Amino acid sequence: MAESVAYEWKPVKGFALSGVFWGAVSILIGLFISIQMWKPEWNFAPYLTYGRLRAVHVNGLAFGFAVAEIFALSYYIVQRLTRTRLLFPKLAMVQLYIFNVAIVAAALSLLAGFTQSKEYAELEWPLDIGVVILWVMFAVNVFGTIIKRKEEQMYISLWYLIATVIAVAVLYIVNNLAIPVGLFKSYSIFAGVNDANVEWWYGHNAVGFVFTTPILALFYYYLPKSTGLPIYSHRLSIIAFWSLVFAYLWTGAHHLVYTPLPDWIQTVGIAFTMFMIAPSWGSVVNGYYTMGGNWDKMNTNYLTKFFILGITFYGLQTLQGPTQGLRVVSQLIHYTDWVPGHVHMGTMGWVALTVCAAMYYTIPKVYNTELHSVKLANVHFWLVLIGQLIFSISMWILGVQQGAMWKAISPEDGSLTYTFMESVVKNYPYWQMRTFGGALFTLGMVVFAYNVVMTALKGKPAQTAEGR
Amino acid sequence: MAKNNSIYSKPIVFSVIVTVAILIGTAVMMVLPMFSSSMHPKLEKLKPYTALELAGRDVYQENGCFYCHTQTVRPLKAEVMRYGEYSKAGEFAYDQPFLWGSKRTGPDIARIGGKYTDKWHYKHFNDPRKLFQGSNMPGYGWLADYQLDPGETEARMKALGFPYTKEDIDALSDKTKLDALVAYMQALGTAVPKPPKVPMIAAGDKNPFAENANAVSDGKKIYEMNCAACHGIDAKGDIGPDLTDFEWVYVAGPIGDDTLFFMIADGTKKDQEFEGRKAKGGMPSWGEFFGKKKIWSVVSYIRSLEEKK
């Protein structure tokens, strides 16, 4: 395919490297707070206490890492799939600078205790406005470039990207509606049960449209690109896309099982959550069948294993998640350490593996060079895989143990078998195990960051306007 | 492959359909319920937060306490036993935002109001491990170094439309963030009446394990794990009264085994009478955790301390 498009890679590079930096910082904070869990004297008041650092860890990875890489890689695949130069490159560069300033401001404000106290929506109102502005800039470039496209058909990745842009805008604006009191404080305009319902409609879909749909957009683009194999079924991807986009918004109430939220909302939420297995596995099956008879690529092509393990963790995540929504399971594992185990399989397994592999593919392209070291990429793969498994599995075991201890009742006289403290003291070995797994994962991500930066440093100025 | 005139080659049409698709679930699950009264109930006894309590709630928020403590008791048997009456929708009408949380690294605190004395809370916030050896909660004694800003709290009360007087606001000027947090703790869950307890024994019952050496040593273990935090490892008293001084409920002279049992099982409330003596309150109930046999063992152990003197 002879192309003569002068692609615009500067924003891709800028966001990619910003994301690597914020990702590394936020993962290190994660490692630190995992130690605070079993070493409470490592809480340094007031700024470096667990309650504040946890918000920095989660927001740093969601916004600083995931969203940055989504910006970077979206700008890459949008240009490729439309065979069109990014419509407003200068706007994208302004977006990049504002983004980095916003991340610094966000981190400092969370450390200072400025928080709306809603999970994934901690940032106070001035930063919310900043996020919305950044998102609009992103939307203008994505839609603008798509509308100007030279490729008539929009490939699957662009569908997921469009859904991401629209859904995040709706979710973010509604859930962050607040009454400001001064620059650093606001109160939700919603109250009580209603506030809880709005928050988890948002919270679950923030996971859906930040950690799922854009990552699927990457998967559908980069798996065929890196393996040279076309996606198995276009029809299956159509069915999976529409059912996922339609059903996701119904499911948030599974976070509120057995709370005072009206029962019917919980039940409908759980039912749609079960349904979500179908579209999720639509993509999983599509990924596996794409490999068809070419499973040897797991050995011969270093990127394939990232994508296939990534989609496998997505598949496991989307089976485990719905199972957790069922009342009979929720009553045991809800509020326990099982849940961080579940979340981290999604983020450390599915999201990190897929995003990192997409970066390994993209960075050499935009810097017009080869990856610094495939060997290091393999080291990275095994470290994050093993680290994540140790993390998740130890938390699942702990979660079941906690749930069982909390509900244990003496058959003799019907009294509770354990006080809360008796369950807490049993947590320590598992929490230490998690830190060990987390340390392996962190090491893997440091290797990744090093590899990416080294690749960027040896990049050559593009001699031709076109890469490959 | 889709044909060229399909929606997959019309980005605007495609985007409109996506928007409709996501708005259907949004409308049914989030927007419509908002207009139903079942989402906005309010218990009759529920009062808006006072200025001090709201300041405490703000402290709770800014330090991310909700990441480790939930504020919803689920309607499950063991949970109601452990924490108290399950949470009602009408308890949260003034909660902007709700602070139900999603993880119990520490226990649920929806029913903590009135469970312990203020003194207990100060001691616990200062150093949680002084009361619970294995606790991993960070200390929050440093909150006492931060004075409240009355003007700031007044602006916040106004924004939420909560009633207050000038005296309420003035009273904040010599209060710290820790005072506010304790006040918030004591307000939690107080709008829901505590259901009456079914007595575990009949009045006048005697300790079946009196002077039983095994019971005394069992009781000692239970005491050291659960009671020593407040009454002292030597039972000479600290937050709770001395248990060895032949004084019961602040009056000299013995009380019956059954009364001692009831105090351990159901806790004490302010001005509650025990054999004609008025309690100051602040003893939490242990009946749900210990059951009959363990409580009698603790009674045996306490009696053994008395006899030593």
Short mmCIF file of C-alpha atoms in Angstrom, two decimals, chain B residues 80 122 216 242 278 286:
data_model
loop_
_atom_site.label_atom_id
_atom_site.label_comp_id
_atom_site.label_asym_id
_atom_site.label_seq_id
_atom_site.Cartn_x
_atom_site.Cartn_y
_atom_site.Cartn_z
CA VAL B 80 -26.61 -7.32 61.78
CA TYR B 122 -9.61 10.08 71.26
CA VAL B 216 -11.42 -18.68 84.62
CA ASP B 242 -11.62 -0.58 87.66
CA LYS B 278 -26.89 4.57 87.43
CA TRP B 286 -20.50 -8.32 73.49
#
